Coordinates of C-alpha atoms and ligand atoms in Angstrom, one line a residue:
M1 CA 20.5 4.8 -9.2
V2 CA 18.8 1.6 -10.5
L3 CA 15.1 1.5 -9.7
N4 CA 13.3 -1.8 -9.2
D5 CA 16.3 -3.9 -10.0
P6 CA 15.5 -7.7 -10.0
I7 CA 15.9 -8.6 -6.4
G8 CA 16.1 -12.2 -7.3
A9 CA 19.6 -11.5 -8.6
H10 CA 20.7 -11.4 -5.0
G11 CA 19.7 -15.0 -4.5
Q12 CA 16.7 -14.2 -2.4
E13 CA 13.0 -14.3 -3.1
W14 CA 11.9 -10.8 -4.2
W15 CA 9.3 -10.5 -1.4
R16 CA 11.7 -10.9 1.5
H17 CA 12.8 -7.2 1.3
A18 CA 10.1 -5.7 -0.8
V19 CA 8.2 -2.5 -0.2
T20 CA 4.6 -3.2 -1.3
Y21 CA 2.1 -0.4 -2.0
Q22 CA -1.5 -1.2 -1.3
I23 CA -4.0 0.1 -3.9
Y24 CA -7.7 0.4 -2.9
P25 CA -9.0 0.3 -6.5
R26 CA -12.1 2.4 -6.1
S27 CA -10.1 5.3 -4.5
F28 CA -6.8 5.3 -6.4
A29 CA -7.4 6.6 -9.9
D30 CA -10.5 6.7 -12.1
G31 CA -9.8 6.0 -15.8
D32 CA -13.4 6.5 -17.1
G33 CA -14.7 9.4 -15.1
D34 CA -17.6 7.7 -13.3
G35 CA -16.2 8.8 -9.9
V36 CA -15.0 5.3 -8.9
G37 CA -11.4 4.2 -9.4
D38 CA -10.7 1.4 -11.8
L39 CA -8.0 -0.9 -13.4
A40 CA -7.3 1.5 -16.3
G41 CA -6.7 4.2 -13.7
I42 CA -4.2 2.1 -11.9
T43 CA -2.4 1.2 -15.1
S44 CA -2.1 4.9 -16.0
R45 CA -0.4 5.6 -12.7
L46 CA 2.1 2.8 -12.7
P47 CA 4.9 5.2 -13.6
Y48 CA 4.1 7.2 -10.5
L49 CA 4.6 4.0 -8.4
R50 CA 7.8 3.1 -10.2
D51 CA 9.2 6.6 -9.4
L52 CA 8.1 6.3 -5.8
G53 CA 10.4 3.4 -5.6
V54 CA 8.2 0.5 -4.4
D55 CA 8.8 -3.0 -5.6
A56 CA 5.2 -4.3 -5.7
V57 CA 1.6 -3.4 -5.6
W58 CA -1.2 -5.2 -3.7
I59 CA -4.6 -4.5 -5.2
S60 CA -7.6 -4.9 -3.0
P61 CA -10.4 -6.9 -4.6
F62 CA -11.6 -6.1 -8.1
Y63 CA -13.7 -9.1 -8.8
T64 CA -17.4 -9.2 -9.7
S65 CA -19.2 -8.0 -6.6
P66 CA -22.4 -6.3 -5.4
Q67 CA -19.9 -4.0 -3.6
K68 CA -21.6 -4.3 -0.2
D69 CA -18.1 -4.4 1.3
H70 CA -16.5 -2.7 -1.7
G71 CA -15.4 -5.9 -3.3
Y72 CA -14.6 -8.1 -0.2
D73 CA -18.0 -9.7 -1.1
V74 CA -17.0 -11.7 -4.2
A75 CA -19.7 -13.0 -6.5
D76 CA -17.3 -14.4 -9.2
Y77 CA -13.6 -15.0 -8.4
R78 CA -12.7 -15.3 -12.0
D79 CA -14.0 -12.1 -13.4
I80 CA -13.7 -8.3 -13.0
D81 CA -16.5 -6.1 -11.7
P82 CA -17.7 -3.8 -14.6
L83 CA -17.1 -0.9 -12.2
F84 CA -13.4 -1.7 -12.4
G85 CA -13.1 -2.9 -16.0
T86 CA -12.7 -6.2 -17.7
L87 CA -10.3 -9.2 -17.6
A88 CA -8.5 -7.7 -20.6
D89 CA -7.9 -4.6 -18.4
A90 CA -6.5 -6.9 -15.7
D91 CA -4.2 -8.6 -18.2
E92 CA -3.0 -5.2 -19.4
L93 CA -2.4 -4.0 -15.8
L94 CA -0.3 -7.1 -15.1
E95 CA 1.7 -6.7 -18.3
R96 CA 2.4 -3.0 -17.8
A97 CA 3.3 -3.5 -14.1
H98 CA 5.8 -6.2 -15.0
E99 CA 7.3 -4.0 -17.8
V100 CA 8.1 -1.2 -15.2
G101 CA 9.5 -3.8 -12.8
L102 CA 6.6 -4.0 -10.3
K103 CA 5.2 -7.3 -8.9
V104 CA 1.4 -7.6 -8.5
I105 CA -0.2 -9.1 -5.5
V106 CA -4.0 -9.8 -5.9
D107 CA -6.4 -10.0 -3.0
L108 CA -8.1 -13.4 -2.4
V109 CA -11.2 -13.6 -0.2
P110 CA -11.6 -17.3 0.8
N111 CA -13.4 -17.0 4.2
H112 CA -16.7 -15.9 2.6
T113 CA -18.4 -15.2 -0.7
S114 CA -21.0 -12.7 -1.6
D115 CA -24.6 -13.7 -1.1
A116 CA -24.9 -13.1 -4.8
H117 CA -22.4 -15.9 -5.5
E118 CA -24.0 -18.8 -7.5
W119 CA -23.1 -21.2 -4.7
F120 CA -25.1 -19.2 -2.1
Q121 CA -28.0 -18.7 -4.4
A122 CA -28.1 -22.5 -5.0
A123 CA -27.8 -23.1 -1.2
L124 CA -30.9 -20.9 -0.6
A125 CA -32.9 -22.6 -3.3
A126 CA -31.9 -26.2 -2.3
G127 CA -33.0 -26.1 1.3
P128 CA -31.9 -27.6 4.6
G129 CA -29.7 -30.7 4.5
S130 CA -28.8 -30.3 0.9
P131 CA -25.2 -30.6 -0.5
E132 CA -25.6 -27.0 -1.6
R133 CA -26.2 -25.8 1.9
D134 CA -23.2 -27.8 3.1
R135 CA -20.8 -25.4 1.3
Y136 CA -21.8 -22.7 3.9
L137 CA -22.5 -22.9 7.6
F138 CA -26.2 -23.3 7.9
R139 CA -27.6 -24.3 11.3
D140 CA -31.0 -24.6 13.1
S141 CA -31.9 -22.7 16.3
P142 CA -31.0 -24.5 19.5
A143 CA -33.6 -27.2 20.4
G144 CA -36.5 -25.6 22.2
A145 CA -35.5 -22.1 21.3
P146 CA -37.0 -21.2 17.9
G147 CA -36.0 -17.7 16.7
T148 CA -32.7 -17.9 18.6
P149 CA -29.4 -17.9 16.7
P150 CA -27.3 -21.1 16.9
N151 CA -24.7 -19.5 19.1
N152 CA -23.6 -16.2 20.7
W153 CA -21.1 -15.1 18.0
R154 CA -21.1 -11.5 17.0
S155 CA -20.2 -10.1 13.5
V156 CA -16.9 -8.2 13.3
F157 CA -19.1 -5.5 11.7
G158 CA -21.5 -5.5 14.7
G159 CA -24.8 -7.4 15.4
D160 CA -25.4 -11.1 15.3
A161 CA -23.1 -13.3 13.2
W162 CA -26.2 -15.2 12.1
T163 CA -29.0 -14.3 9.7
Q164 CA -32.2 -16.4 9.4
V165 CA -33.5 -17.5 6.0
E166 CA -37.2 -18.1 5.1
D167 CA -37.2 -21.8 6.0
G168 CA -36.0 -21.0 9.6
Q169 CA -32.3 -22.0 9.2
W170 CA -29.6 -19.5 10.0
Y171 CA -26.3 -19.0 8.1
L172 CA -23.1 -17.7 9.7
H173 CA -21.4 -14.5 8.6
L174 CA -18.5 -13.2 10.6
F175 CA -18.8 -10.0 8.6
D176 CA -21.8 -8.5 6.8
A177 CA -25.0 -10.5 6.2
S178 CA -24.1 -10.2 2.5
Q179 CA -20.9 -12.2 3.2
P180 CA -21.8 -15.8 4.2
D181 CA -18.9 -17.8 5.6
L182 CA -17.9 -20.9 3.6
N183 CA -17.7 -24.3 5.1
W184 CA -14.0 -25.2 4.7
R185 CA -14.7 -28.8 6.0
N186 CA -16.4 -29.4 2.7
P187 CA -13.7 -30.5 0.2
E188 CA -15.4 -28.7 -2.7
V189 CA -14.5 -25.4 -1.1
G190 CA -10.8 -26.1 -1.0
D191 CA -10.8 -27.4 -4.6
M192 CA -12.6 -24.3 -5.9
F193 CA -10.0 -22.0 -4.4
V194 CA -7.1 -24.0 -5.8
D195 CA -8.7 -23.5 -9.2
V196 CA -9.0 -19.8 -8.5
L197 CA -5.3 -19.6 -7.4
R198 CA -4.3 -21.2 -10.7
F199 CA -6.5 -18.9 -12.7
W200 CA -4.7 -15.8 -11.4
L201 CA -1.2 -17.4 -11.3
D202 CA -1.7 -18.4 -15.0
R203 CA -2.5 -14.7 -15.8
G204 CA 0.7 -13.6 -14.1
A205 CA -0.2 -12.7 -10.5
D206 CA 3.0 -12.7 -8.4
G207 CA 1.2 -13.4 -5.2
F208 CA -2.0 -13.3 -3.1
R209 CA -2.9 -11.3 -0.1
V210 CA -5.2 -13.7 1.7
D211 CA -8.2 -12.0 3.4
V212 CA -9.2 -13.1 6.9
A213 CA -6.6 -15.9 6.6
H214 CA -7.2 -16.9 10.2
G215 CA -10.9 -17.4 9.7
L216 CA -11.5 -20.2 7.3
F217 CA -12.1 -22.9 9.9
K218 CA -14.3 -22.5 13.0
E219 CA -14.3 -24.9 15.9
E220 CA -16.4 -27.7 14.5
S221 CA -19.0 -27.7 17.3
L222 CA -19.7 -24.0 16.6
R223 CA -20.0 -23.7 20.4
D224 CA -20.6 -20.4 22.2
Q225 CA -17.7 -18.0 22.7
V226 CA -16.8 -17.9 26.4
V227 CA -16.8 -14.2 27.4
A228 CA -14.8 -12.8 30.3
A229 CA -16.8 -11.0 33.0
G230 CA -17.4 -7.3 32.1
R231 CA -16.8 -7.8 28.4
Q232 CA -19.1 -8.3 25.4
P233 CA -18.9 -11.2 23.0
S234 CA -16.9 -10.1 20.0
S235 CA -15.3 -11.5 16.9
D236 CA -13.0 -8.6 16.3
A237 CA -9.4 -9.1 17.3
R238 CA -9.0 -5.4 17.0
D239 CA -11.1 -5.0 20.2
A240 CA -8.0 -6.0 22.0
A241 CA -6.6 -2.7 20.9
D242 CA -8.1 -0.9 23.9
V243 CA -6.2 -3.2 26.2
P244 CA -2.5 -2.2 26.9
M245 CA -0.2 -4.5 25.0
V246 CA 1.5 -5.8 28.1
E247 CA -1.9 -6.8 29.7
R248 CA -3.4 -8.6 26.7
T249 CA -4.4 -12.1 27.6
E250 CA -5.6 -14.8 25.3
R251 CA -9.3 -14.5 24.5
D252 CA -11.6 -17.4 23.7
E253 CA -12.0 -17.3 20.0
P254 CA -13.6 -20.5 18.6
M255 CA -14.2 -18.6 15.3
W256 CA -10.5 -17.9 14.6
D257 CA -7.1 -19.4 14.2
Q258 CA -8.0 -23.1 14.3
P259 CA -5.3 -25.6 13.6
E260 CA -6.9 -27.1 10.5
V261 CA -6.4 -23.8 8.6
H262 CA -2.7 -24.5 8.2
D263 CA -3.4 -27.5 6.0
V264 CA -5.0 -25.2 3.5
Y265 CA -1.8 -23.0 3.3
R266 CA 0.4 -26.1 3.0
R267 CA -1.7 -27.1 0.0
W268 CA -1.5 -23.6 -1.5
H269 CA 2.2 -23.5 -0.9
E270 CA 2.5 -26.6 -3.2
V271 CA 0.3 -25.0 -5.8
L272 CA 2.5 -21.9 -6.0
A273 CA 5.8 -23.8 -5.9
K274 CA 4.9 -25.3 -9.3
Y275 CA 5.1 -21.8 -10.8
D276 CA 8.3 -19.8 -11.6
G277 CA 9.2 -16.5 -10.1
D278 CA 8.8 -16.9 -6.4
R279 CA 5.0 -16.5 -6.2
M280 CA 4.0 -15.6 -2.7
L281 CA 1.2 -15.6 -0.1
V282 CA 0.7 -12.9 2.6
A283 CA -1.8 -13.6 5.3
E284 CA -4.2 -11.1 6.8
A285 CA -4.4 -12.9 10.1
W286 CA -5.5 -10.9 13.2
T287 CA -4.0 -13.4 15.6
Q288 CA -3.4 -12.8 19.3
S289 CA 0.4 -12.8 19.5
P290 CA 3.5 -12.7 17.3
E291 CA 3.9 -16.5 18.0
S292 CA 0.4 -17.3 16.6
M293 CA 1.1 -15.1 13.6
A294 CA 4.4 -16.9 13.0
R295 CA 2.6 -20.2 12.6
Y296 CA 1.2 -18.9 9.3
I297 CA 4.7 -18.4 7.9
R298 CA 6.3 -21.8 8.7
E299 CA 8.5 -22.9 5.8
D300 CA 5.8 -25.0 4.1
E301 CA 3.0 -22.4 4.5
M302 CA 2.7 -18.8 3.6
S303 CA 5.6 -16.5 2.7
Q304 CA 4.5 -13.6 5.0
A305 CA 1.8 -12.5 7.4
F306 CA 0.9 -8.9 8.1
N307 CA 2.2 -7.8 11.5
F308 CA -0.4 -5.6 12.9
A309 CA 1.3 -5.1 16.3
W310 CA 2.8 -1.8 15.4
L311 CA -0.4 -0.5 13.9
L312 CA -2.2 -1.4 17.2
A313 CA 0.5 0.2 19.4
S314 CA 0.2 3.8 20.6
W315 CA 2.9 6.4 20.3
S316 CA 5.3 5.0 22.8
A317 CA 8.9 4.0 22.6
S318 CA 8.4 1.1 25.0
E319 CA 5.5 -0.3 23.0
F320 CA 7.3 0.1 19.7
T321 CA 10.4 -1.5 21.1
E322 CA 8.3 -4.5 22.3
V323 CA 6.7 -4.8 18.9
V324 CA 10.1 -4.9 17.2
T325 CA 11.7 -7.4 19.5
G326 CA 8.6 -9.6 19.7
T327 CA 8.2 -9.7 16.0
L328 CA 11.8 -10.4 15.2
A329 CA 11.9 -13.2 17.9
A330 CA 8.7 -14.8 16.6
T331 CA 9.6 -14.7 13.0
E332 CA 13.2 -15.9 13.6
A333 CA 11.8 -19.0 15.4
V334 CA 10.2 -20.2 12.2
H335 CA 12.9 -18.9 9.9
G336 CA 10.3 -16.5 8.6
S337 CA 10.5 -13.0 7.1
P338 CA 9.1 -10.1 9.1
T339 CA 6.7 -7.5 7.8
W340 CA 5.8 -4.0 8.9
V341 CA 2.7 -1.9 8.3
L342 CA 1.3 1.3 9.7
S343 CA -1.8 1.9 7.7
N344 CA -4.3 0.1 5.5
H345 CA -7.9 0.4 4.3
D346 CA -9.3 -0.9 7.6
V347 CA -7.7 1.5 10.1
D348 CA -7.4 5.2 10.8
R349 CA -4.5 6.7 8.9
H350 CA -1.4 6.8 11.0
V351 CA -1.0 10.6 10.8
T352 CA -4.3 10.9 12.5
R353 CA -3.7 8.0 15.0
Y354 CA -0.5 9.8 16.1
G355 CA -2.5 13.1 16.9
G356 CA -3.1 14.7 13.5
G357 CA -1.9 18.1 12.3
P358 CA 1.9 18.9 12.2
V359 CA 2.6 16.7 15.2
G360 CA 0.8 13.7 13.8
L361 CA 2.6 14.2 10.4
A362 CA 6.0 14.4 12.1
R363 CA 5.3 11.3 14.1
A364 CA 4.0 9.4 11.1
R365 CA 7.1 10.2 9.1
A366 CA 9.3 9.2 12.0
A367 CA 7.5 5.9 12.5
T368 CA 7.6 5.2 8.8
L369 CA 11.4 5.9 8.6
T370 CA 12.0 3.6 11.6
M371 CA 9.8 0.8 10.1
L372 CA 11.6 1.1 6.7
A373 CA 15.0 0.4 8.4
L374 CA 14.0 -2.9 9.8
P375 CA 14.8 -6.3 8.2
G376 CA 12.0 -7.8 6.1
S377 CA 9.4 -6.1 4.0
A378 CA 7.1 -3.1 4.5
Y379 CA 3.6 -2.4 3.3
L380 CA 2.5 1.1 2.5
Y381 CA -1.1 2.2 2.0
Q382 CA -2.0 4.6 -0.9
G383 CA -2.0 8.2 0.2
E384 CA 0.3 7.8 3.2
E385 CA 3.2 9.0 0.9
L386 CA 1.2 12.3 0.7
G387 CA 0.7 12.5 4.4
L388 CA -3.0 12.2 4.1
E389 CA -5.1 12.3 7.3
Q390 CA -8.3 10.4 8.1
V391 CA -11.3 12.3 6.7
D392 CA -14.4 12.9 8.8
V393 CA -16.8 11.7 6.0
A394 CA -20.3 13.1 6.2
P395 CA -22.9 10.4 7.2
E396 CA -24.6 10.6 3.8
H397 CA -21.4 9.6 2.1
R398 CA -20.5 6.7 4.3
S399 CA -21.0 3.2 2.9
D400 CA -18.8 1.0 5.1
P401 CA -21.0 -1.9 6.3
F402 CA -19.5 -1.4 9.8
W403 CA -21.1 2.1 9.8
L404 CA -24.4 0.7 8.3
R405 CA -24.6 -2.1 11.0
T406 CA -23.4 -0.2 14.0
G407 CA -23.7 3.6 13.5
H408 CA -20.0 3.9 14.4
V409 CA -18.0 6.0 12.0
G410 CA -16.2 3.1 10.3
R411 CA -13.5 3.0 7.7
D412 CA -14.7 5.4 4.9
G413 CA -12.4 8.1 6.2
C414 CA -9.2 6.3 5.1
R415 CA -10.7 5.5 1.7
V416 CA -11.2 9.0 0.2
P417 CA -9.9 9.2 -3.4
I418 CA -6.3 10.3 -3.9
P419 CA -5.7 13.9 -4.9
W420 CA -3.4 13.9 -8.0
S421 CA -3.5 17.5 -9.3
G422 CA -5.3 20.8 -9.7
E423 CA -6.8 23.2 -7.2
A424 CA -10.2 21.7 -6.6
P425 CA -11.9 18.3 -6.3
P426 CA -11.8 15.9 -8.0
F427 CA -8.1 16.8 -8.0
G428 CA -7.3 14.9 -11.2
F429 CA -8.8 11.7 -9.7
G430 CA -10.6 11.1 -13.0
P431 CA -11.0 12.9 -16.2
G432 CA -13.3 16.0 -16.2
D433 CA -15.1 17.5 -13.2
G434 CA -17.1 14.5 -12.2
Q435 CA -16.9 14.1 -8.4
P436 CA -15.5 11.0 -6.7
W437 CA -17.6 8.5 -4.7
I438 CA -16.5 10.1 -1.5
P439 CA -16.0 13.9 -1.6
Q440 CA -12.4 15.0 -1.1
P441 CA -11.6 17.8 1.4
T442 CA -10.9 21.1 -0.4
A443 CA -7.8 21.5 1.8
W444 CA -6.2 18.6 -0.1
A445 CA -5.3 21.2 -2.8
A446 CA -2.1 21.6 -0.9
L447 CA -1.4 17.9 -0.8
T448 CA -1.8 16.8 -4.4
V449 CA 0.9 14.7 -6.0
E450 CA 1.5 17.6 -8.4
K451 CA 2.2 20.1 -5.6
Q452 CA 4.3 17.6 -3.6
E453 CA 6.4 16.7 -6.7
A454 CA 7.4 20.3 -6.9
D455 CA 8.4 20.7 -3.2
P456 CA 11.6 19.1 -2.0
D457 CA 10.4 19.2 1.6
S458 CA 7.1 17.4 0.9
T459 CA 6.1 14.1 2.4
L460 CA 6.1 12.6 -1.1
A461 CA 9.7 13.8 -1.5
F462 CA 10.5 12.3 1.9
Y463 CA 9.1 8.9 0.9
R464 CA 10.9 8.8 -2.4
A465 CA 14.2 9.7 -0.7
A466 CA 13.7 7.1 2.1
L467 CA 12.8 4.4 -0.4
A468 CA 15.9 5.2 -2.5
V469 CA 18.2 5.2 0.5
R470 CA 16.6 1.9 1.7
R471 CA 17.5 0.3 -1.6
T472 CA 21.2 0.9 -0.8
F473 CA 21.1 -1.3 2.3
A474 CA 17.9 -3.4 2.3
H475 CA 19.6 -6.5 0.8
T476 CA 23.0 -6.2 2.4
A477 CA 22.4 -5.0 6.0
G478 CA 21.5 -8.4 7.2
D479 CA 18.7 -9.6 9.5
A480 CA 20.4 -9.1 12.8
V481 CA 19.1 -6.2 14.9
E482 CA 20.7 -5.1 18.1
M483 CA 18.5 -2.9 20.3
L484 CA 20.3 0.1 21.8
D485 CA 19.4 1.8 25.1
L486 CA 19.2 5.6 24.5
G487 CA 16.7 6.2 27.3
P488 CA 13.0 5.3 27.9
D489 CA 11.7 7.6 25.2
V490 CA 13.8 6.4 22.3
V491 CA 13.5 3.4 20.0
A492 CA 17.0 2.7 18.9
F493 CA 18.8 -0.2 17.1
R494 CA 21.7 -1.1 15.0
R495 CA 21.3 -3.2 11.9
G496 CA 24.6 -3.9 10.1
P497 CA 26.2 -0.6 9.3
L498 CA 23.0 1.3 10.0
T499 CA 22.1 3.0 13.3
V500 CA 18.4 4.1 13.8
A501 CA 16.9 6.2 16.5
L502 CA 13.3 7.4 17.0
N503 CA 12.5 10.0 19.6
C504 CA 9.0 9.4 21.0
G505 CA 9.5 11.8 23.9
T506 CA 9.0 15.5 24.3
E507 CA 12.7 16.6 24.7
P508 CA 15.6 16.4 22.2
V509 CA 18.1 13.6 22.8
A510 CA 21.7 13.3 21.8
V511 CA 22.2 11.9 18.3
P512 CA 24.3 8.7 18.2
D513 CA 27.6 8.8 16.2
G514 CA 27.5 8.5 12.5
D515 CA 26.7 10.3 9.3
V516 CA 23.0 11.2 8.8
L517 CA 21.8 9.1 5.8
M518 CA 18.2 10.2 6.2
A519 CA 16.0 11.9 8.7
S520 CA 12.2 12.4 9.1
G521 CA 12.6 16.1 9.9
P522 CA 15.3 18.6 10.7
V523 CA 18.2 17.1 12.8
G524 CA 21.2 19.0 14.3
A525 CA 23.4 18.1 17.1
T526 CA 20.4 16.6 18.8
L527 CA 17.4 14.5 17.7
P528 CA 14.2 16.5 18.3
A529 CA 11.0 15.0 19.6
D530 CA 8.9 13.2 17.1
T531 CA 11.8 12.6 14.8
A532 CA 13.7 9.6 13.5
V533 CA 17.1 9.3 11.9
W534 CA 19.2 6.8 9.9
L535 CA 22.9 7.0 10.6
G536 CA 25.6 5.2 8.6
Ligands
GLC601 C1 -10.7 -8.0 5.8 C2 -10.6 -6.8 4.9 C3 -11.7 -5.9 5.2 C4 -13.0 -6.6 4.9 C5 -13.0 -7.9 5.7 C6 -14.1 -8.8 5.2 O1 -10.5 -7.6 7.2 O2 -9.3 -6.2 5.0 O3 -11.7 -4.7 4.5 O4 -14.1 -5.8 5.3 O5 -11.8 -8.6 5.6 O6 -13.7 -9.4 4.0

């Protein structure tokens, strides 16, 4: 079996069928033993990722940062935070990754900087009306209402989206107060990011994951958000998750998804096109529908956009089927390439979302297998290949700004450092016995990479096998998907020679004809509940 063969040889861009593995650097592998993961740690584990069978890694931010949002608050886009290493470590990582056949996608954060960024510090010092303030969104209180924020927008992390500075002006931050939003109507901002793109492209980055890609432009008037009766103002598209998919209606979102944002991505497309090797852009855009998502991947814009629809759907054959058909229709309309993702560093891990314990794990494996059979590319989040669950992190160890601003549990529970080996924390996360920045559950002794490598029935063995089998059809099975009707509890489709079935019900169903290529659990004459199968 050839691992990581150059996909370009098939005459297609590498990212169209790639499986990309997301690394959250502070929680992946710790090279220096300070309890926080780093670039040297990632480099040391590249052989593990090659053997897993992924094509690319996406690395969450590693830039200089006060770490108020663990790196999504960037103080210098052209340097590495000392916590994670140096620019030389980044160069080394890129080189070694390429040597083992892995592409590297870096995370770009253009919606906001850190408040420690030199531009924001200059804006504070320069005062109202200055060119320095014009790089951000500073505004006064409404006339006659001193002490009142300029509009009713809420931060995604809770609380007002505005913070007042000493001279009485307010600045907008759709996230934490330490993450001031940039003013993308100021040309200096666009020019700066083109320089940043080139900086990382010149160093060998194969692509960029674009953070909050739908956020850069706000409606110019910065008017109030119109809020439906009975609802609270909110900037968080994920709030729609409590509304059944079929009932979701368009919300008023003057802070998101403005038409001007697409000019930015057209410009970036041209910058990337001047480089060799199919460099790519993938949007993190929490838009309201598959159609609005697809606008980001028109031919002269980004390569891909994360498709969060599946991750927002509950365990339901009808919802999953709607996600598959809706996604394929919307991406086809713009000749785009679909993406699939079940977990990332912002959401509860999918084993837990699907109920936790053995049932949650069976469902997570089944959903993963189904997703991996679809045309397009898939994104995996570190630790899902070990079947890790969301951890109930003790309050004193939580540091997510969402928790700090709202008192709601937040995202720390999907960011617990990876267990690599041994019988007790830190489970080989770093050298020595130093404990990681979030304590690992002792029960993870059974889930270490070391244990799972020795067990042919482990979730790690399942992921390796699924990715190896996927390689045999990913480039040849075509993009056409024909949905099959195997009853209301089953997601089923045919793609080229492949037939796929996922049983979301409680009773076994008949297995369609064909040889079993891969299954998420034991399969006999019938397909048990919470199980998926690939047939050839
Ligand atoms: C994105 C990131 C998230 C971060 C936020 C602000 O949603 O995925 O982790 O907190 O942007 O940058």
